Tab-separated table of C-alpha atoms and ligand atoms in Angstrom:
chain	number	residue	atom	x	y	z
A	841	UNK	CA	-25.105	-31.214	-5.010
A	842	UNK	CA	-26.386	-33.068	-8.008
A	843	UNK	CA	-23.998	-33.558	-10.900
A	844	UNK	CA	-26.213	-32.560	-13.832
A	845	UNK	CA	-26.474	-29.779	-16.388
A	846	UNK	CA	-29.947	-28.826	-15.111
A	847	UNK	CA	-28.700	-28.467	-11.569
A	848	UNK	CA	-25.741	-26.346	-12.733
A	849	UNK	CA	-28.064	-24.072	-14.719
A	850	UNK	CA	-30.339	-23.781	-11.712
A	851	UNK	CA	-27.380	-22.652	-9.564
A	852	UNK	CA	-26.488	-20.051	-12.200
A	853	UNK	CA	-30.043	-18.686	-12.313
A	854	UNK	CA	-30.122	-18.173	-8.547
A	855	UNK	CA	-26.531	-16.907	-8.268
A	856	UNK	CA	-26.591	-13.414	-6.666
A	857	UNK	CA	-23.302	-12.576	-8.445
A	858	UNK	CA	-24.468	-13.697	-11.918
A	859	UNK	CA	-24.524	-10.154	-13.349
A	860	UNK	CA	-20.782	-9.662	-12.715
A	861	UNK	CA	-19.802	-11.973	-15.601
A	862	UNK	CA	-21.209	-9.424	-18.077
A	863	UNK	CA	-18.693	-6.875	-16.869
A	864	UNK	CA	-15.766	-8.904	-18.206
A	865	UNK	CA	-14.594	-9.751	-21.709
A	866	UNK	CA	-14.662	-13.540	-22.058
A	867	UNK	CA	-12.027	-14.701	-24.582
A	868	UNK	CA	-13.383	-16.569	-27.606
A	869	UNK	CA	-12.209	-19.086	-30.162
A	870	UNK	CA	-14.027	-19.382	-33.514
A	871	UNK	CA	-16.758	-17.111	-32.160
A	872	UNK	CA	-17.417	-19.321	-29.128
A	873	UNK	CA	-16.583	-18.258	-25.572
A	874	UNK	CA	-13.767	-20.253	-24.029
A	875	UNK	CA	-14.139	-21.801	-20.599
A	876	UNK	CA	-11.523	-19.671	-18.909
A	877	UNK	CA	-10.277	-21.319	-15.706
A	878	UNK	CA	-6.974	-19.487	-15.633
A	879	UNK	CA	-7.781	-16.440	-13.485
A	880	UNK	CA	-5.135	-17.687	-11.045
A	881	UNK	CA	-2.561	-16.740	-13.673
A	882	UNK	CA	-4.134	-13.752	-15.439
A	883	UNK	CA	-7.573	-12.444	-14.462
A	884	UNK	CA	-9.893	-11.422	-17.303
A	885	UNK	CA	-10.293	-7.868	-18.552
A	886	UNK	CA	-13.055	-5.812	-16.924
A	887	UNK	CA	-14.951	-3.799	-19.521
A	888	UNK	CA	-14.326	-0.675	-17.459
A	889	UNK	CA	-10.540	-1.084	-17.865
A	890	UNK	CA	-10.485	0.430	-21.329
A	891	UNK	CA	-12.670	3.366	-20.248
A	892	UNK	CA	-10.440	4.074	-17.270
A	893	UNK	CA	-7.330	3.894	-19.419
A	894	UNK	CA	-8.840	6.040	-22.130
A	895	UNK	CA	-9.837	8.681	-19.598
A	896	UNK	CA	-6.224	9.105	-18.469
A	897	UNK	CA	-4.947	9.092	-22.050
A	898	UNK	CA	-7.348	11.944	-22.844
A	899	UNK	CA	-6.200	13.911	-19.791
A	900	UNK	CA	-2.565	13.383	-20.800
A	901	UNK	CA	-3.430	14.401	-24.383
A	902	UNK	CA	-5.317	17.539	-23.378
A	903	UNK	CA	-3.525	18.693	-20.250
A	904	UNK	CA	-0.030	17.212	-20.279
A	905	UNK	CA	1.731	17.671	-16.946
A	906	UNK	CA	-1.280	19.419	-15.403
A	907	UNK	CA	-2.878	15.973	-15.140
A	908	UNK	CA	-0.901	15.468	-11.936
A	909	UNK	CA	-2.737	18.257	-10.137
A	910	UNK	CA	-5.889	19.217	-12.023
A	911	UNK	CA	-9.287	17.739	-12.726
A	912	UNK	CA	-11.600	15.707	-10.577
A	913	UNK	CA	-9.160	12.874	-9.991
A	914	UNK	CA	-5.616	14.210	-10.204
A	915	UNK	CA	-2.886	11.627	-10.844
A	916	UNK	CA	-1.097	12.722	-7.683
A	917	UNK	CA	-3.663	10.957	-5.520
A	918	UNK	CA	-4.352	7.944	-7.753
A	919	UNK	CA	-2.783	5.554	-5.205
A	920	UNK	CA	-5.085	7.004	-2.516
A	921	UNK	CA	-8.138	5.999	-4.503
A	922	UNK	CA	-7.005	2.363	-4.532
A	923	UNK	CA	-6.398	2.203	-0.779
A	924	UNK	CA	-10.004	1.894	0.395
A	925	UNK	CA	-10.924	-1.137	-1.759
A	926	UNK	CA	-7.489	-2.690	-1.139
A	927	UNK	CA	-7.931	-2.323	2.615
A	928	UNK	CA	-11.350	-3.944	2.389
A	929	UNK	CA	-10.005	-6.882	0.351
A	930	UNK	CA	-6.919	-7.372	2.567
A	931	UNK	CA	-8.679	-6.911	5.925
A	932	UNK	CA	-6.583	-3.887	6.756
A	933	UNK	CA	-6.799	-0.213	7.603
A	934	UNK	CA	-6.273	2.064	4.600
A	935	UNK	CA	-3.012	3.403	6.087
A	936	UNK	CA	-1.644	-0.164	6.159
A	937	UNK	CA	-1.899	-0.773	2.394
A	938	UNK	CA	-0.531	0.924	-0.682
A	939	UNK	CA	-0.378	-0.056	-4.355
A	940	UNK	CA	3.147	0.268	-5.721
A	941	UNK	CA	5.827	-1.338	-7.904
A	942	UNK	CA	5.671	-5.024	-8.776
A	943	UNK	CA	5.532	-8.017	-6.505
A	944	UNK	CA	9.155	-9.148	-6.469
A	945	UNK	CA	10.355	-5.548	-6.121
A	946	UNK	CA	8.122	-5.152	-3.068
A	947	UNK	CA	9.372	-8.426	-1.626
A	948	UNK	CA	12.919	-7.049	-1.825
A	949	UNK	CA	11.873	-3.762	-0.210
A	950	UNK	CA	10.129	-5.538	2.643
A	951	UNK	CA	12.979	-8.004	3.218
A	952	UNK	CA	15.269	-5.002	3.585
A	953	UNK	CA	12.975	-3.732	6.348
A	954	UNK	CA	11.985	-6.943	8.103
A	955	UNK	CA	14.941	-9.287	7.725
A	956	UNK	CA	17.326	-8.188	10.464
A	957	UNK	CA	19.706	-11.088	11.069
A	958	UNK	CA	21.916	-11.085	14.168
A	959	UNK	CA	24.827	-13.493	14.792
A	960	UNK	CA	22.556	-15.782	16.821
A	961	UNK	CA	19.297	-15.311	14.976
A	962	UNK	CA	19.739	-15.208	11.227
A	963	UNK	CA	17.578	-17.972	9.804
A	964	UNK	CA	14.467	-17.579	7.642
A	965	UNK	CA	11.736	-20.194	7.862
A	966	UNK	CA	9.805	-20.802	4.650
A	967	UNK	CA	8.120	-23.661	2.826
A	968	UNK	CA	10.087	-25.861	0.433
A	969	UNK	CA	9.016	-25.453	-3.195
A	970	UNK	CA	7.564	-21.979	-2.849
A	971	UNK	CA	7.229	-19.795	-5.966
A	972	UNK	CA	10.661	-19.451	-7.616
A	973	UNK	CA	10.820	-15.642	-7.527
A	974	UNK	CA	10.390	-15.750	-3.753
A	975	UNK	CA	13.131	-18.371	-3.444
A	976	UNK	CA	15.534	-16.244	-5.504
A	977	UNK	CA	14.714	-13.095	-3.523
A	978	UNK	CA	15.373	-14.856	-0.210
A	979	UNK	CA	18.574	-16.399	-1.487
A	980	UNK	CA	19.886	-13.042	-2.681
A	981	UNK	CA	19.092	-11.242	0.592
A	982	UNK	CA	20.848	-13.948	2.571
A	983	UNK	CA	23.934	-13.703	0.342
A	984	UNK	CA	23.885	-9.901	0.527
A	985	UNK	CA	24.207	-10.142	4.310
A	986	UNK	CA	27.265	-12.378	3.869
A	987	UNK	CA	25.413	-15.561	4.858
A	988	UNK	CA	25.074	-18.973	3.231
A	989	UNK	CA	21.549	-19.786	1.950
A	990	UNK	CA	22.020	-23.537	2.550
A	991	UNK	CA	22.542	-22.922	6.265
A	992	UNK	CA	20.240	-19.948	6.646
A	993	UNK	CA	17.078	-21.026	4.860
A	994	UNK	CA	14.905	-23.429	6.757
A	995	UNK	CA	12.432	-25.093	4.422
A	996	UNK	CA	9.433	-27.037	5.702
A	997	UNK	CA	8.221	-29.721	3.275
A	998	UNK	CA	5.103	-31.883	3.132
A	999	UNK	CA	5.542	-35.305	4.717
A	1000	UNK	CA	6.622	-38.237	2.515
A	1001	UNK	CA	3.812	-39.320	0.153
A	1002	UNK	CA	1.806	-36.176	0.977
A	1003	UNK	CA	1.404	-33.217	-1.362
A	1004	UNK	CA	0.422	-30.499	1.079
A	1005	UNK	CA	1.676	-29.192	4.380
A	1006	UNK	CA	0.340	-29.898	7.849
A	1007	UNK	CA	-0.012	-26.712	9.854
A	1008	UNK	CA	1.333	-28.510	12.933
A	1009	UNK	CA	4.602	-29.233	11.070
A	1010	UNK	CA	5.087	-25.532	10.290
A	1011	UNK	CA	4.263	-24.505	13.873
A	1012	UNK	CA	6.571	-27.174	15.312
A	1013	UNK	CA	9.425	-26.067	13.036
A	1014	UNK	CA	9.011	-22.457	14.195
A	1015	UNK	CA	9.124	-23.587	17.806
A	1016	UNK	CA	12.086	-25.920	17.309
A	1017	UNK	CA	14.198	-23.196	15.756
A	1018	UNK	CA	13.122	-20.394	18.044
A	1019	UNK	CA	16.680	-19.553	19.038
A	1020	UNK	CA	17.982	-19.183	15.494
A	1021	UNK	CA	15.071	-17.670	13.536
A	1022	UNK	CA	14.984	-14.056	12.348
A	1023	UNK	CA	11.938	-14.193	10.068
A	1024	UNK	CA	9.058	-16.349	8.823
A	1025	UNK	CA	8.224	-15.685	5.192
A	1026	UNK	CA	6.047	-17.835	2.929
A	1027	UNK	CA	3.083	-17.862	0.591
A	1028	UNK	CA	-0.337	-17.533	2.146
A	1029	UNK	CA	-1.784	-19.722	-0.619
A	1030	UNK	CA	0.575	-22.085	-2.405
A	1031	UNK	CA	0.634	-21.515	-6.169
A	1032	UNK	CA	1.180	-25.154	-7.149
A	1033	UNK	CA	-1.110	-27.086	-4.810
A	1034	UNK	CA	-3.694	-24.375	-4.135
A	1035	UNK	CA	-3.340	-24.932	-0.377
A	1036	UNK	CA	-4.324	-22.041	1.910
A	1037	UNK	CA	-2.183	-21.839	5.033
A	1038	UNK	CA	-3.461	-20.992	8.482
A	1039	UNK	CA	-1.947	-17.515	8.469
A	1040	UNK	CA	-3.426	-16.552	11.841
A	1041	UNK	CA	-1.887	-19.568	13.587
A	1042	UNK	CA	1.494	-19.124	11.861
A	1043	UNK	CA	1.582	-15.410	12.759
A	1044	UNK	CA	0.694	-16.186	16.356
A	1045	UNK	CA	3.411	-18.826	16.688
A	1046	UNK	CA	6.050	-16.568	15.110
A	1047	UNK	CA	5.136	-13.792	17.517
A	1048	UNK	CA	5.344	-16.147	20.497
A	1049	UNK	CA	9.035	-16.567	19.696
A	1050	UNK	CA	9.478	-12.884	18.882
A	1051	UNK	CA	9.920	-13.138	15.107
A	1052	UNK	CA	8.155	-11.085	12.394
A	1053	UNK	CA	6.072	-12.857	9.774
A	1054	UNK	CA	5.365	-11.917	6.167
A	1055	UNK	CA	3.109	-13.519	3.541
A	1056	UNK	CA	3.185	-13.547	-0.247
A	1057	UNK	CA	-0.477	-13.195	-1.164
A	1058	UNK	CA	-0.197	-13.400	-4.963
A	1059	UNK	CA	-2.732	-16.252	-5.061
A	1060	UNK	CA	-4.690	-15.256	-1.969
A	1061	UNK	CA	-5.707	-11.644	-2.555
A	1062	UNK	CA	-9.152	-11.371	-4.114
A	1063	UNK	CA	-9.502	-15.143	-3.741
A	1064	UNK	CA	-9.887	-15.901	-0.036
A	1065	UNK	CA	-10.973	-13.626	2.826
A	1066	UNK	CA	-8.026	-11.993	4.588
A	1067	UNK	CA	-7.801	-10.335	7.992
A	1068	UNK	CA	-4.215	-9.161	7.914
A	1069	UNK	CA	-4.669	-6.523	10.596
A	1070	UNK	CA	-6.461	-8.764	13.092
A	1071	UNK	CA	-4.112	-11.680	12.470
A	1072	UNK	CA	-1.244	-9.361	13.391
A	1073	UNK	CA	0.695	-10.196	10.207
A	1074	UNK	CA	3.730	-7.886	10.077
A	1075	UNK	CA	3.837	-7.423	6.324
A	1076	UNK	CA	2.425	-8.834	3.104
A	1077	UNK	CA	2.561	-8.196	-0.629
A	1078	UNK	CA	0.707	-9.342	-3.715
A	1079	UNK	CA	0.274	-8.821	-7.427
A	1080	UNK	CA	-2.909	-7.490	-9.001
A	1081	UNK	CA	-2.997	-9.386	-12.284
A	1082	UNK	CA	-4.313	-12.699	-10.918
A	1083	UNK	CA	-7.561	-12.537	-8.924
A	1084	UNK	CA	-7.627	-8.711	-8.928
A	1085	UNK	CA	-7.961	-8.557	-12.742
A	1086	UNK	CA	-5.757	-5.487	-13.136
A	1087	UNK	CA	-3.986	-6.544	-16.330
A	1088	UNK	CA	-0.707	-8.255	-17.256
A	1089	UNK	CA	2.117	-7.009	-15.029
A	1090	UNK	CA	-0.340	-4.746	-13.168
A	1091	UNK	CA	0.633	-2.818	-10.031
A	1092	UNK	CA	1.507	-4.785	-6.900
A	1093	UNK	CA	0.426	-3.857	-3.379
A	1094	UNK	CA	1.888	-4.031	0.107
A	1095	UNK	CA	0.547	-4.335	3.643
A	1096	UNK	CA	2.558	-3.080	6.613
A	1097	UNK	CA	0.911	-3.496	9.997
A	1098	UNK	CA	0.119	-0.347	11.941
A	1099	UNK	CA	2.344	-1.499	14.820
A	1100	UNK	CA	5.368	-0.748	12.604
A	1101	UNK	CA	4.262	2.661	11.398
A	1102	UNK	CA	6.079	4.683	14.035
A	1103	UNK	CA	9.150	2.449	14.069
A	1104	UNK	CA	12.550	3.108	12.614
A	1105	UNK	CA	12.747	0.116	10.301
A	1106	UNK	CA	15.552	0.299	7.768
A	1107	UNK	CA	14.276	0.855	4.261
A	1108	UNK	CA	15.275	1.626	0.714
A	1109	UNK	CA	13.831	5.081	0.169
A	1110	UNK	CA	12.638	6.995	-2.865
A	1111	UNK	CA	11.070	10.404	-3.317
A	1112	UNK	CA	7.516	9.085	-3.687
A	1113	UNK	CA	7.696	7.748	-0.113
A	1114	UNK	CA	8.632	11.195	1.182
A	1115	UNK	CA	6.157	13.175	3.293
A	1116	UNK	CA	3.562	14.232	0.707
A	1117	UNK	CA	3.044	17.693	2.148
A	1118	UNK	CA	6.702	18.544	1.549
A	1119	UNK	CA	7.712	16.239	-1.291
A	1120	UNK	CA	8.080	19.020	-3.810
A	1121	UNK	CA	10.329	21.118	-1.575
A	1122	UNK	CA	12.962	18.676	-2.840
A	1123	UNK	CA	15.066	18.964	0.303
A	1124	UNK	CA	17.872	16.776	1.591
A	1125	UNK	CA	17.208	14.106	4.245
A	1126	UNK	CA	14.455	11.509	3.820
A	1127	UNK	CA	11.233	12.081	5.808
A	1128	UNK	CA	8.824	9.175	5.135
A	1129	UNK	CA	5.063	9.349	4.821
A	1130	UNK	CA	3.550	7.563	7.796
A	1131	UNK	CA	2.200	4.097	7.059
A	1132	UNK	CA	2.610	1.894	4.003
A	1133	UNK	CA	2.832	4.957	1.717
A	1134	UNK	CA	6.303	5.616	3.094
A	1135	UNK	CA	7.639	2.551	1.252
A	1136	UNK	CA	6.789	3.993	-2.176
A	1137	UNK	CA	9.801	4.693	-4.369
A	1138	UNK	CA	8.834	6.116	-7.702
A	1139	UNK	CA	6.297	8.094	-9.640
A	1140	UNK	CA	3.357	5.691	-9.957
A	1141	UNK	CA	2.530	4.161	-13.366
A	1142	UNK	CA	-0.711	6.118	-13.811
A	1143	UNK	CA	-2.041	4.097	-16.756
A	1144	UNK	CA	-1.617	0.777	-14.961
A	1145	UNK	CA	-2.976	2.310	-11.761
A	1146	UNK	CA	-6.122	3.550	-13.553
A	1147	UNK	CA	-6.893	0.006	-14.701
A	1148	UNK	CA	-6.157	-1.268	-11.180
A	1149	UNK	CA	-8.581	1.245	-9.660
A	1150	UNK	CA	-11.345	0.237	-12.102
A	1151	UNK	CA	-10.789	-3.479	-11.449
A	1152	UNK	CA	-10.669	-3.082	-7.657
A	1153	UNK	CA	-14.025	-1.326	-7.723
A	1154	UNK	CA	-15.638	-4.494	-9.120
A	1155	UNK	CA	-14.174	-6.831	-6.483
A	1156	UNK	CA	-15.049	-4.370	-3.714
A	1157	UNK	CA	-18.607	-4.041	-5.019
A	1158	UNK	CA	-19.126	-7.818	-5.116
A	1159	UNK	CA	-17.549	-8.083	-1.651
A	1160	UNK	CA	-15.154	-10.780	-0.486
A	1161	UNK	CA	-17.811	-12.454	1.639
A	1162	UNK	CA	-20.210	-13.002	-1.288
A	1163	UNK	CA	-17.325	-13.973	-3.580
A	1164	UNK	CA	-16.107	-16.525	-1.090
A	1165	UNK	CA	-19.579	-17.964	-0.615
A	1166	UNK	CA	-19.938	-18.560	-4.359
A	1167	UNK	CA	-16.332	-19.676	-4.700
A	1168	UNK	CA	-16.750	-22.460	-2.156
A	1169	UNK	CA	-19.783	-23.764	-4.050
A	1170	UNK	CA	-18.147	-23.414	-7.466
A	1171	UNK	CA	-14.936	-25.186	-6.480
A	1172	UNK	CA	-16.864	-27.806	-4.506
A	1173	UNK	CA	-18.988	-28.483	-7.599
A	1174	UNK	CA	-15.806	-28.847	-9.669
A	1175	UNK	CA	-14.293	-31.292	-7.168
A	1176	UNK	CA	-17.524	-33.364	-7.248
A	1177	UNK	CA	-17.649	-33.307	-11.042
A	1178	UNK	CA	-14.071	-34.357	-11.577
A	1179	UNK	CA	-14.337	-37.612	-9.644
A	1180	UNK	CA	-10.953	-39.003	-8.922
A	1181	UNK	CA	-9.973	-41.859	-11.193
A	1182	UNK	CA	-6.969	-44.081	-11.584
A	1183	UNK	CA	-5.254	-41.309	-13.524
A	1184	UNK	CA	-6.493	-38.123	-11.810
A	1185	UNK	CA	-5.723	-37.147	-8.222
A	1186	UNK	CA	-6.798	-33.822	-6.712
A	1187	UNK	CA	-3.830	-32.664	-4.636
A	1188	UNK	CA	-5.516	-29.502	-3.315
A	1189	UNK	CA	-6.848	-30.064	0.224
A	1190	UNK	CA	-10.484	-31.273	0.231
A	1191	UNK	CA	-11.645	-29.069	3.112
A	1192	UNK	CA	-12.804	-25.606	2.037
A	1193	UNK	CA	-10.881	-23.731	4.761
A	1194	UNK	CA	-7.658	-24.964	3.187
A	1195	UNK	CA	-8.353	-23.998	-0.416
A	1196	UNK	CA	-9.436	-21.069	-2.584
A	1197	UNK	CA	-10.793	-21.243	-6.154
A	1198	UNK	CA	-8.054	-23.398	-7.563
A	1199	UNK	CA	-7.890	-27.168	-7.798
A	1200	UNK	CA	-4.583	-28.747	-8.749
A	1201	UNK	CA	-4.849	-32.106	-10.449
A	1202	UNK	CA	-2.024	-34.573	-10.566
A	1203	UNK	CA	-2.325	-36.628	-13.739
A	1204	UNK	CA	-0.487	-39.832	-13.090
A	1205	UNK	CA	0.078	-40.811	-16.720
A	1206	UNK	CA	-0.145	-38.900	-20.002
A	1207	UNK	CA	-0.761	-35.558	-18.326
A	1208	UNK	CA	0.105	-33.493	-21.371
A	1209	UNK	CA	-2.405	-35.493	-23.472
A	1210	UNK	CA	-5.167	-34.769	-20.963
A	1211	UNK	CA	-4.234	-31.107	-20.939
A	1212	UNK	CA	-4.272	-30.917	-24.746
A	1213	UNK	CA	-7.664	-32.659	-24.801
A	1214	UNK	CA	-9.053	-29.938	-22.503
A	1215	UNK	CA	-7.536	-27.160	-24.592
A	1216	UNK	CA	-9.055	-28.741	-27.704
A	1217	UNK	CA	-12.470	-28.511	-26.025
A	1218	UNK	CA	-12.000	-24.795	-25.371
A	1219	UNK	CA	-11.102	-25.216	-21.699
A	1220	UNK	CA	-8.277	-22.959	-20.584
A	1221	UNK	CA	-6.401	-24.134	-17.496
A	1222	UNK	CA	-2.679	-24.310	-17.113
A	1223	UNK	CA	-0.039	-26.938	-17.077
A	1224	UNK	CA	2.697	-27.064	-14.445
A	1225	UNK	CA	5.593	-29.486	-14.766
A	1226	UNK	CA	5.920	-32.334	-14.086
A	1227	UNK	CA	2.317	-33.599	-13.971
A	1228	UNK	CA	-0.086	-30.907	-12.801
A	1229	UNK	CA	-3.138	-29.220	-14.334
A	1230	UNK	CA	-4.398	-26.187	-12.414
A	1231	UNK	CA	-8.035	-25.180	-12.846
A	1232	UNK	CA	-9.474	-22.088	-11.168
A	1233	UNK	CA	-13.185	-21.293	-11.516
A	1234	UNK	CA	-13.416	-17.623	-10.519
A	1235	UNK	CA	-16.645	-16.490	-8.831
A	1236	UNK	CA	-16.653	-13.070	-10.531
A	1237	UNK	CA	-16.958	-14.434	-14.062
A	1238	UNK	CA	-17.196	-18.233	-14.154
A	1239	UNK	CA	-20.446	-20.210	-14.036
A	1240	UNK	CA	-21.664	-23.505	-12.627
A	1241	UNK	CA	-22.494	-24.610	-16.163
A	1242	UNK	CA	-18.863	-24.123	-17.170
A	1243	UNK	CA	-17.762	-26.177	-14.180
A	1244	UNK	CA	-20.152	-28.950	-15.197
A	1245	UNK	CA	-18.764	-28.905	-18.759
A	1246	UNK	CA	-15.217	-29.258	-17.467
A	1247	UNK	CA	-16.265	-32.304	-15.436
A	1248	UNK	CA	-17.812	-33.768	-18.623
A	1249	UNK	CA	-14.617	-33.175	-20.597
A	1250	UNK	CA	-12.738	-35.262	-18.036
A	1251	UNK	CA	-15.391	-37.944	-18.101
A	1252	UNK	CA	-15.072	-38.206	-21.925
A	1253	UNK	CA	-11.423	-38.668	-21.576
A	1254	UNK	CA	-11.116	-41.092	-18.700
A	1255	UNK	CA	-14.012	-43.415	-19.579
B	2149	LIG	C1	2.529	-14.825	-9.492
B	2149	LIG	C2	3.484	-14.889	-8.356
B	2149	LIG	C3	4.621	-14.070	-8.320
B	2149	LIG	C4	4.964	-13.163	-9.468
B	2149	LIG	O1	5.866	-12.152	-9.120
B	2149	LIG	P1	6.038	-10.890	-10.097
B	2149	LIG	O2	7.069	-10.081	-9.407
B	2149	LIG	O3	4.700	-10.229	-10.213
B	2149	LIG	O4	6.473	-11.409	-11.431
B	2149	LIG	C5	5.434	-14.139	-7.180
B	2149	LIG	N1	5.135	-14.967	-6.162
B	2149	LIG	C6	4.048	-15.779	-6.172
B	2149	LIG	C7	3.756	-16.677	-5.021
B	2149	LIG	C8	3.211	-15.777	-7.291
B	2149	LIG	O5	2.158	-16.596	-7.325
């Protein structure tokens, strides 16, 4: 690829996904669109979000409680309408996925089901420096079972002087601790470095030693292709406000593999997980819905779910395959344009199979100054302590020209 404005504009003109940008509101400053490379933190607003929300507000206004049962799209089945696109995006069967709750809540629910320590096998293998909410959730589950997190958590770190993990180190750790492990749980795509893990290989190794495996897909869903069913992943969960563009604090989703649907896993139950056909008989004794739906707890947040449904339709229409194709080019173009210098080091793996949209840049000196320079130029990335700028060009709404401009902003600064 040639690092020029003309070449970038040429790529935009021939981009089969170019029309999708028009379906999003691009934030502006002083009447000029910002270069928004922060979809890894909060995806942009689809223009259909407001329509979807307004539609439900009108139904609530005009029909009150009848909205649950009446009309073309009754609220009672709103989660059903999200399952087909979610299944497509996650590489799952519709019965294996369900939108519900928020991410950390779902992590707790799934740990209750899948973390079954015994006196001999009680340890959880994870990666060191995973997202803090995940660390706190694991720590609290371990304590709640009367165990000590320092002895029970097994954290795999990158090697000295390396920023990312080697798959072989994770696989070796699983094998080495095969007699003491109860669970493997980690991110599928690491939030700080942008590294994508080999989920298929990790799942296979965990299963060889008879241990379930779960993935946090907050940064993976809608970003990289997933085949959760075929990989045999036992469970997974994600949020919808990053690459799924479903709005701040939007509904989370879970995946529970079919092989567990008939099993008697322990769970924390609520009435929304009760067998739908008989939920309103309000009888004693919990009878779960089969599949992922049986993990639901509460009345769904219809307004948030309506936005989620509208946003999912866009990702499903573009298709993960097309999105990934563009994403690899877009992020590759960014990596080429940034050019590592004495001050900037890209810590995200260089090979496309090990990364999604995001590049994480380690700024060796004066990182905050570089970040402020970008912000001043209307480039929105984010800053992560102690020295990291994360930039995520998103194939649904970012352009090659924007990527080129970001490269130029760095060139201004470092030359
Ligand atoms: C964004 C993110 C979260 C956020 O959890 P919430 O419960 O939605 O606040 C959790 N884990 C990872 C890995 C994330 O990237």
